[in-house]
GROMACS .gro file of C-alpha atoms in nm:
model
  362
    1MET     CA    1  -1.364   0.233   2.572
    2THR     CA    2  -1.031   0.094   2.450
    3PRO     CA    3  -0.705   0.193   2.624
    4LEU     CA    4  -0.608   0.402   2.324
    5ALA     CA    5  -0.949   0.572   2.321
    6ARG     CA    6  -0.886   0.690   2.678
    7ILE     CA    7  -0.545   0.829   2.577
    8LEU     CA    8  -0.687   1.009   2.273
    9THR     CA    9  -0.985   1.145   2.467
   10ALA     CA   10  -0.756   1.293   2.731
   11ARG     CA   11  -0.529   1.442   2.464
   12ILE     CA   12  -0.816   1.608   2.280
   13ALA     CA   13  -0.965   1.737   2.605
   14ALA     CA   14  -0.632   1.900   2.687
   15ASP     CA   15  -0.514   2.018   2.343
   16GLY     CA   16  -0.825   2.043   2.125
   17PRO     CA   17  -0.927   1.853   1.809
   18MET     CA   18  -0.667   1.648   1.619
   19SER     CA   19  -0.629   1.598   1.247
   20LEU     CA   20  -0.736   1.274   1.086
   21ALA     CA   21  -0.369   1.206   1.006
   22ASP     CA   22  -0.273   1.228   1.374
   23TYR     CA   23  -0.565   1.003   1.467
   24MET     CA   24  -0.469   0.739   1.209
   25ALA     CA   25  -0.103   0.747   1.314
   26GLU     CA   26  -0.193   0.691   1.679
   27CYS     CA   27  -0.446   0.416   1.602
   28LEU     CA   28  -0.211   0.223   1.376
   29LEU     CA   29   0.133   0.283   1.526
   30HIS     CA   30   0.100   0.374   1.893
   31PRO     CA   31   0.387   0.176   2.053
   32ARG     CA   32   0.167   0.004   2.313
   33HIS     CA   33  -0.187   0.014   2.181
   34GLY     CA   34  -0.151   0.067   1.805
   35TYR     CA   35  -0.317  -0.175   1.568
   36TYR     CA   36   0.001  -0.286   1.389
   37ALA     CA   37   0.212  -0.288   1.703
   38THR     CA   38   0.001  -0.549   1.876
   39ARG     CA   39  -0.111  -0.814   1.623
   40ASP     CA   40  -0.086  -1.001   1.297
   41PRO     CA   41  -0.395  -0.860   1.122
   42LEU     CA   42  -0.397  -1.087   0.816
   43GLY     CA   43  -0.591  -1.396   0.717
   44VAL     CA   44  -0.917  -1.559   0.815
   45ALA     CA   45  -0.844  -1.515   1.187
   46GLY     CA   46  -0.744  -1.151   1.133
   47ASP     CA   47  -0.921  -0.850   0.991
   48PHE     CA   48  -0.835  -0.851   0.619
   49THR     CA   49  -0.670  -1.059   0.346
   50THR     CA   50  -0.423  -0.927   0.088
   51ALA     CA   51  -0.351  -1.059  -0.260
   52PRO     CA   52  -0.040  -1.263  -0.163
   53GLU     CA   53  -0.246  -1.447   0.098
   54ILE     CA   54  -0.511  -1.531  -0.163
   55SER     CA   55  -0.282  -1.710  -0.408
   56GLN     CA   56   0.086  -1.773  -0.478
   57MET     CA   57   0.022  -1.661  -0.836
   58PHE     CA   58   0.022  -1.295  -0.737
   59GLY     CA   59   0.373  -1.296  -0.592
   60GLU     CA   60   0.513  -1.523  -0.858
   61LEU     CA   61   0.400  -1.292  -1.136
   62LEU     CA   62   0.532  -0.981  -0.960
   63GLY     CA   63   0.861  -1.163  -0.914
   64LEU     CA   64   0.884  -1.247  -1.284
   65CYS     CA   65   0.793  -0.888  -1.371
   66LEU     CA   66   1.088  -0.768  -1.161
   67ALA     CA   67   1.305  -1.038  -1.316
   68GLN     CA   68   1.239  -0.905  -1.665
   69ALA     CA   69   1.323  -0.554  -1.546
   70TRP     CA   70   1.649  -0.689  -1.398
   71ILE     CA   71   1.735  -0.853  -1.731
   72ASP     CA   72   1.642  -0.537  -1.924
   73GLN     CA   73   1.886  -0.342  -1.706
   74ALA     CA   74   2.184  -0.570  -1.782
   75ARG     CA   75   2.151  -0.797  -1.479
   76PRO     CA   76   2.325  -0.596  -1.205
   77ALA     CA   77   2.557  -0.826  -1.010
   78ARG     CA   78   2.430  -0.707  -0.670
   79PHE     CA   79   2.097  -0.541  -0.604
   80VAL     CA   80   1.853  -0.470  -0.323
   81LEU     CA   81   1.530  -0.668  -0.342
   82ALA     CA   82   1.299  -0.482  -0.107
   83GLU     CA   83   0.940  -0.480   0.009
   84ILE     CA   84   0.781  -0.199   0.200
   85GLY     CA   85   0.493  -0.306   0.424
   86PRO     CA   86   0.561  -0.680   0.377
   87GLY     CA   87   0.281  -0.828   0.589
   88ARG     CA   88   0.365  -1.187   0.680
   89GLY     CA   89   0.646  -1.211   0.425
   90THR     CA   90   0.430  -1.422   0.193
   91LEU     CA   91   0.474  -1.194  -0.108
   92MET     CA   92   0.852  -1.185  -0.071
   93ALA     CA   93   0.863  -1.565  -0.033
   94ASP     CA   94   0.670  -1.606  -0.357
   95ILE     CA   95   0.890  -1.351  -0.537
   96LEU     CA   96   1.204  -1.532  -0.424
   97ARG     CA   97   1.067  -1.865  -0.542
   98ALA     CA   98   0.992  -1.716  -0.884
   99ILE     CA   99   1.328  -1.548  -0.937
  100ARG     CA  100   1.517  -1.866  -0.848
  101ALA     CA  101   1.415  -1.984  -1.194
  102VAL     CA  102   1.605  -1.690  -1.347
  103PRO     CA  103   1.976  -1.773  -1.378
  104ALA     CA  104   2.192  -1.577  -1.129
  105MET     CA  105   1.916  -1.343  -1.013
  106ALA     CA  106   1.847  -1.491  -0.671
  107ASP     CA  107   2.220  -1.505  -0.594
  108ALA     CA  108   2.250  -1.135  -0.682
  109ALA     CA  109   1.966  -1.028  -0.453
  110ASP     CA  110   2.005  -0.886  -0.102
  111VAL     CA  111   1.664  -0.904   0.065
  112HIS     CA  112   1.549  -0.605   0.271
  113LEU     CA  113   1.214  -0.542   0.438
  114ILE     CA  114   1.082  -0.207   0.559
  115GLU     CA  115   0.855  -0.287   0.852
  116ALA     CA  116   0.765  -0.088   1.163
  117SER     CA  117   0.560  -0.354   1.344
  118PRO     CA  118   0.747  -0.583   1.586
  119ALA     CA  119   0.465  -0.839   1.563
  120LEU     CA  120   0.485  -0.853   1.185
  121ARG     CA  121   0.866  -0.862   1.184
  122ALA     CA  122   0.847  -1.177   1.395
  123ARG     CA  123   0.603  -1.333   1.150
  124GLN     CA  124   0.822  -1.234   0.854
  125ARG     CA  125   1.121  -1.401   1.018
  126GLN     CA  126   0.919  -1.722   1.050
  127THR     CA  127   0.835  -1.708   0.679
  128LEU     CA  128   1.170  -1.600   0.538
  129GLY     CA  129   1.432  -1.701   0.794
  130ASP     CA  130   1.730  -1.492   0.894
  131GLY     CA  131   1.867  -1.403   0.551
  132VAL     CA  132   1.681  -1.072   0.559
  133THR     CA  133   1.767  -0.723   0.678
  134TRP     CA  134   1.490  -0.518   0.840
  135HIS     CA  135   1.457  -0.139   0.833
  136ASP     CA  136   1.229   0.111   1.002
  137HIS     CA  137   1.258   0.351   0.709
  138ILE     CA  138   1.338   0.324   0.341
  139ALA     CA  139   1.614   0.585   0.381
  140THR     CA  140   1.844   0.326   0.543
  141LEU     CA  141   1.842   0.084   0.249
  142PRO     CA  142   2.186   0.023   0.094
  143ASP     CA  143   2.292   0.243  -0.197
  144ALA     CA  144   2.250  -0.011  -0.480
  145PRO     CA  145   2.012  -0.089  -0.767
  146LEU     CA  146   1.669  -0.119  -0.610
  147PHE     CA  147   1.395  -0.360  -0.715
  148LEU     CA  148   1.102  -0.294  -0.482
  149VAL     CA  149   0.741  -0.394  -0.432
  150ALA     CA  150   0.477  -0.213  -0.226
  151ASN     CA  151   0.147  -0.399  -0.205
  152GLU     CA  152  -0.124  -0.239   0.008
  153PHE     CA  153   0.128  -0.015   0.181
  154PHE     CA  154   0.033   0.338   0.079
  155ASP     CA  155  -0.335   0.288   0.170
  156ALA     CA  156  -0.238   0.258   0.539
  157LEU     CA  157  -0.046   0.587   0.557
  158PRO     CA  158  -0.225   0.860   0.754
  159ILE     CA  159  -0.433   1.103   0.549
  160ARG     CA  160  -0.577   1.449   0.597
  161GLN     CA  161  -0.926   1.533   0.469
  162PHE     CA  162  -1.045   1.874   0.350
  163THR     CA  163  -1.400   1.979   0.271
  164ARG     CA  164  -1.444   2.248   0.004
  165HIS     CA  165  -1.601   2.555   0.162
  166GLY     CA  166  -1.648   2.865  -0.054
  167ALA     CA  167  -1.311   2.959  -0.201
  168GLY     CA  168  -1.124   2.768   0.069
  169TRP     CA  169  -1.123   2.451   0.272
  170ARG     CA  170  -1.216   2.324   0.617
  171GLU     CA  171  -1.011   2.036   0.754
  172ARG     CA  172  -1.193   1.737   0.896
  173GLN     CA  173  -1.087   1.678   1.255
  174ILE     CA  174  -1.152   1.447   1.548
  175GLY     CA  175  -1.298   1.615   1.854
  176LEU     CA  176  -1.518   1.529   2.152
  177GLU     CA  177  -1.892   1.540   2.206
  178ASP     CA  178  -2.008   1.443   2.555
  179GLY     CA  179  -1.674   1.269   2.607
  180THR     CA  180  -1.706   1.061   2.289
  181LEU     CA  181  -1.487   1.088   1.978
  182ARG     CA  182  -1.668   1.269   1.695
  183PHE     CA  183  -1.585   1.411   1.353
  184GLY     CA  184  -1.592   1.787   1.306
  185LEU     CA  185  -1.458   2.062   1.080
  186GLY     CA  186  -1.189   2.319   1.148
  187PRO     CA  187  -1.210   2.684   1.042
  188GLU     CA  188  -1.205   2.782   0.675
  189THR     CA  189  -0.846   2.820   0.551
  190ALA     CA  190  -0.685   2.872   0.210
  191PHE     CA  191  -0.444   2.570   0.229
  192PRO     CA  192  -0.213   2.669  -0.062
  193LEU     CA  193  -0.132   2.306  -0.144
  194LEU     CA  194  -0.496   2.259  -0.244
  195ALA     CA  195  -0.524   2.573  -0.457
  196ALA     CA  196  -0.519   2.371  -0.778
  197ARG     CA  197  -0.818   2.162  -0.662
  198ILE     CA  198  -1.058   2.454  -0.632
  199MET     CA  199  -1.140   2.443  -1.005
  200GLY     CA  200  -1.224   2.071  -1.002
  201THR     CA  201  -1.437   2.052  -0.690
  202ALA     CA  202  -1.777   2.171  -0.575
  203PRO     CA  203  -1.870   2.308  -0.232
  204GLY     CA  204  -1.904   2.024   0.017
  205GLU     CA  205  -1.679   1.782  -0.173
  206ILE     CA  206  -1.389   1.616   0.009
  207VAL     CA  207  -1.027   1.596  -0.104
  208GLU     CA  208  -0.777   1.373   0.075
  209THR     CA  209  -0.402   1.423   0.098
  210CYS     CA  210  -0.136   1.189   0.235
  211PRO     CA  211   0.158   1.389   0.374
  212ALA     CA  212   0.389   1.087   0.407
  213ALA     CA  213   0.325   0.930   0.066
  214GLY     CA  214   0.506   1.188  -0.149
  215PRO     CA  215   0.838   1.179   0.039
  216ILE     CA  216   0.842   0.797   0.043
  217ALA     CA  217   0.761   0.778  -0.329
  218ALA     CA  218   1.028   1.038  -0.402
  219GLU     CA  219   1.289   0.844  -0.200
  220ILE     CA  220   1.213   0.528  -0.398
  221ALA     CA  221   1.232   0.716  -0.727
  222THR     CA  222   1.553   0.900  -0.639
  223ARG     CA  223   1.730   0.573  -0.568
  224ILE     CA  224   1.603   0.410  -0.887
  225ALA     CA  225   1.686   0.713  -1.102
  226ARG     CA  226   2.041   0.720  -0.962
  227ARG     CA  227   2.130   0.351  -0.938
  228GLY     CA  228   1.873   0.167  -1.150
  229GLY     CA  229   1.600  -0.079  -1.064
  230ALA     CA  230   1.221  -0.075  -1.065
  231ALA     CA  231   0.934  -0.040  -0.820
  232LEU     CA  232   0.590  -0.194  -0.848
  233ILE     CA  233   0.320  -0.023  -0.644
  234VAL     CA  234  -0.010  -0.209  -0.610
  235ASP     CA  235  -0.296  -0.065  -0.408
  236TYR     CA  236  -0.659   0.034  -0.422
  237GLY     CA  237  -0.745   0.386  -0.531
  238GLY     CA  238  -0.758   0.605  -0.838
  239TRP     CA  239  -0.579   0.872  -1.034
  240ARG     CA  240  -0.695   1.174  -0.832
  241SER     CA  241  -0.843   1.199  -0.485
  242LEU     CA  242  -1.208   1.301  -0.462
  243GLY     CA  243  -1.452   1.198  -0.192
  244ASP     CA  244  -1.435   1.041   0.153
  245THR     CA  245  -1.255   0.703   0.132
  246PHE     CA  246  -1.149   0.673   0.496
  247GLN     CA  247  -1.257   0.335   0.630
  248ALA     CA  248  -1.212   0.089   0.914
  249VAL     CA  249  -1.227  -0.291   0.896
  250LYS     CA  250  -1.244  -0.544   1.177
  251ALA     CA  251  -1.295  -0.917   1.130
  252HIS     CA  252  -1.337  -0.857   0.753
  253THR     CA  253  -1.633  -0.625   0.819
  254PRO     CA  254  -1.658  -0.244   0.787
  255VAL     CA  255  -1.689  -0.075   1.127
  256ASP     CA  256  -1.710   0.277   1.269
  257PRO     CA  257  -1.351   0.413   1.253
  258LEU     CA  258  -1.400   0.607   1.579
  259ALA     CA  259  -1.562   0.326   1.779
  260GLU     CA  260  -1.258   0.123   1.893
  261PRO     CA  261  -0.929   0.307   1.836
  262GLY     CA  262  -0.642   0.063   1.801
  263GLU     CA  263  -0.867  -0.238   1.740
  264ALA     CA  264  -0.949  -0.193   1.369
  265ASP     CA  265  -0.749  -0.146   1.051
  266LEU     CA  266  -0.772   0.209   0.912
  267THR     CA  267  -0.708   0.282   0.544
  268ALA     CA  268  -0.794   0.521   0.260
  269HIS     CA  269  -0.776   0.502  -0.117
  270VAL     CA  270  -0.441   0.588  -0.274
  271ASP     CA  271  -0.405   0.895  -0.495
  272PHE     CA  272  -0.187   0.753  -0.774
  273GLU     CA  273  -0.153   1.091  -0.941
  274ALA     CA  274   0.021   1.223  -0.629
  275LEU     CA  275   0.257   0.924  -0.622
  276ALA     CA  276   0.339   0.962  -0.991
  277THR     CA  277   0.401   1.335  -0.950
  278ALA     CA  278   0.643   1.273  -0.663
  279MET     CA  279   0.832   1.004  -0.852
  280THR     CA  280   0.866   1.194  -1.178
  281GLY     CA  281   0.970   1.500  -0.978
  282ALA     CA  282   1.252   1.288  -0.832
  283GLY     CA  283   1.385   1.211  -1.180
  284ALA     CA  284   1.239   0.868  -1.255
  285ALA     CA  285   0.995   0.749  -1.518
  286VAL     CA  286   0.648   0.628  -1.417
  287THR     CA  287   0.442   0.374  -1.610
  288GLY     CA  288   0.079   0.284  -1.534
  289MET     CA  289  -0.187   0.336  -1.404
  290THR     CA  290  -0.324  -0.010  -1.494
  291THR     CA  291  -0.590  -0.213  -1.316
  292GLN     CA  292  -0.465  -0.514  -1.122
  293GLY     CA  293  -0.678  -0.749  -1.329
  294ARG     CA  294  -0.537  -0.625  -1.659
  295PHE     CA  295  -0.183  -0.623  -1.522
  296LEU     CA  296  -0.201  -0.983  -1.401
  297GLU     CA  297  -0.365  -1.102  -1.723
  298ARG     CA  298  -0.089  -0.942  -1.928
  299LEU     CA  299   0.166  -1.124  -1.713
  300GLY     CA  300  -0.005  -1.457  -1.781
  301ILE     CA  301  -0.205  -1.533  -1.470
  302THR     CA  302  -0.464  -1.739  -1.654
  303ALA     CA  303  -0.201  -1.969  -1.805
  304ARG     CA  304  -0.036  -2.001  -1.463
  305ALA     CA  305  -0.373  -2.077  -1.303
  306GLN     CA  306  -0.440  -2.350  -1.559
  307ALA     CA  307  -0.098  -2.504  -1.498
  308LEU     CA  308  -0.149  -2.508  -1.122
  309ALA     CA  309  -0.499  -2.652  -1.162
  310ARG     CA  310  -0.371  -2.971  -1.322
  311GLY     CA  311  -0.415  -3.246  -1.071
  312MET     CA  312  -0.648  -3.043  -0.849
  313GLU     CA  313  -1.003  -3.150  -0.781
  314GLY     CA  314  -1.289  -3.091  -0.544
  315ALA     CA  315  -1.254  -2.819  -0.281
  316ALA     CA  316  -0.891  -2.742  -0.373
  317LEU     CA  317  -0.983  -2.676  -0.736
  318ALA     CA  318  -1.283  -2.463  -0.636
  319ALA     CA  319  -1.065  -2.253  -0.404
  320HIS     CA  320  -0.804  -2.211  -0.678
  321VAL     CA  321  -1.064  -2.094  -0.931
  322ALA     CA  322  -1.210  -1.855  -0.673
  323ALA     CA  323  -0.864  -1.712  -0.601
  324HIS     CA  324  -0.802  -1.640  -0.970
  325ARG     CA  325  -1.139  -1.466  -0.993
  326ARG     CA  326  -1.081  -1.265  -0.676
  327LEU     CA  327  -0.747  -1.132  -0.801
  328THR     CA  328  -0.861  -1.042  -1.152
  329HIS     CA  329  -1.236  -0.996  -1.187
  330PRO     CA  330  -1.365  -0.637  -1.207
  331ALA     CA  331  -1.628  -0.710  -0.940
  332GLU     CA  332  -1.357  -0.832  -0.699
  333MET     CA  333  -1.000  -0.689  -0.671
  334GLY     CA  334  -0.937  -0.663  -1.043
  335GLU     CA  335  -1.075  -0.314  -1.097
  336VAL     CA  336  -1.042  -0.118  -0.772
  337PHE     CA  337  -0.675  -0.218  -0.730
  338LYS     CA  338  -0.430  -0.036  -0.956
  339VAL     CA  339  -0.064  -0.076  -1.045
  340ILE     CA  340   0.202   0.179  -1.137
  341ALA     CA  341   0.574   0.124  -1.189
  342CYS     CA  342   0.877   0.345  -1.139
  343HIS     CA  343   1.193   0.287  -1.343
  344PRO     CA  344   1.491   0.482  -1.480
  345ILE     CA  345   1.428   0.716  -1.770
  346GLY     CA  346   1.533   0.546  -2.092
  347CYS     CA  347   1.491   0.190  -1.959
  348PRO     CA  348   1.210  -0.037  -2.078
  349ALA     CA  349   0.895  -0.021  -1.868
  350PRO     CA  350   0.824  -0.325  -1.650
  351ALA     CA  351   0.608  -0.589  -1.817
  352GLY     CA  352   0.231  -0.585  -1.781
  353LEU     CA  353   0.192  -0.208  -1.780
  354ASP     CA  354   0.096   0.020  -2.063
  355PRO     CA  355   0.416   0.198  -2.181
  356ALA     CA  356   0.206   0.475  -2.336
  357GLY     CA  357   0.112   0.607  -1.992
  358PRO     CA  358  -0.171   0.580  -1.739
  359ASP     CA  359  -0.496   0.414  -1.824
  360PRO     CA  360  -0.783   0.666  -1.819
  361ALA     CA  361  -0.893   0.754  -1.471
  362PRO     CA  362  -1.214   0.578  -1.369
   0.00000   0.00000   0.00000
């Protein structure tokens, strides 16, 4: 039993079952035993690999996408260039390298990172140096035009799960069975926030909600609607939550999410409809939802891959070709990962996304 498992077991024994959201928050962010508080989880030696760690092409193209949005909005003389959930800082490093090719843009950028993990902040400082300001919350960013990226951030926010039961819902909870953590269901309740989902679900089906996602998306959108800018949100998920997507990964392998609290990464698919609703409700425009593969192809990833491949051979060339495939192919990250963008109403949509609106939900 992990140290955090003992803490959670004692808490449940004293207070009763906890929601999945509370369980995820403790497992990921407990100050002493939480997953993100205690390690760098990325890379071959870690538990998972994100797109920026696969190839520099990903960050470069996102950087040029933001650059075009900056140009389209009359090149603000000072702006906040921010990333929320910035991992090792690799994506921001690639973005900065790309925008240095755009006259005056890099000089106009103030770099800010929203990161709760002390371990990852230290790694980001190694990657980016000291010319960065760190924040615990997006609310403390400066009041300025905001150009922001969020790659695989929203999937790690704690979720609640509800199982359709008759005309109501039963919340999935974590309880104890013979002293061991087990899933269970709470009593049937109406849950007014889920009233609109009754018509589109059948008894026994699961709907997930993410209480923290809407307020964060709304904060991003409010700033962009008021001061200008753009946000690119890249994550895995779909247009509307349906089904159990809660998962745990350790050493790049799926594991039981209750087996070793604090020792595995916990995530769930992102409900892009909920994000879009929060952002449009805050007064911004939303463009997407587009698959990652289509988005990167529209931005020119194949041409960039061909340019980088010149002079490569052997294992380096094979790894480069594999990275391009992993980012774009439907059987890899190209289909399950989606992209939406937030921008001011009346401004051109960021490049690579369909200005007509979301792609059809899968």
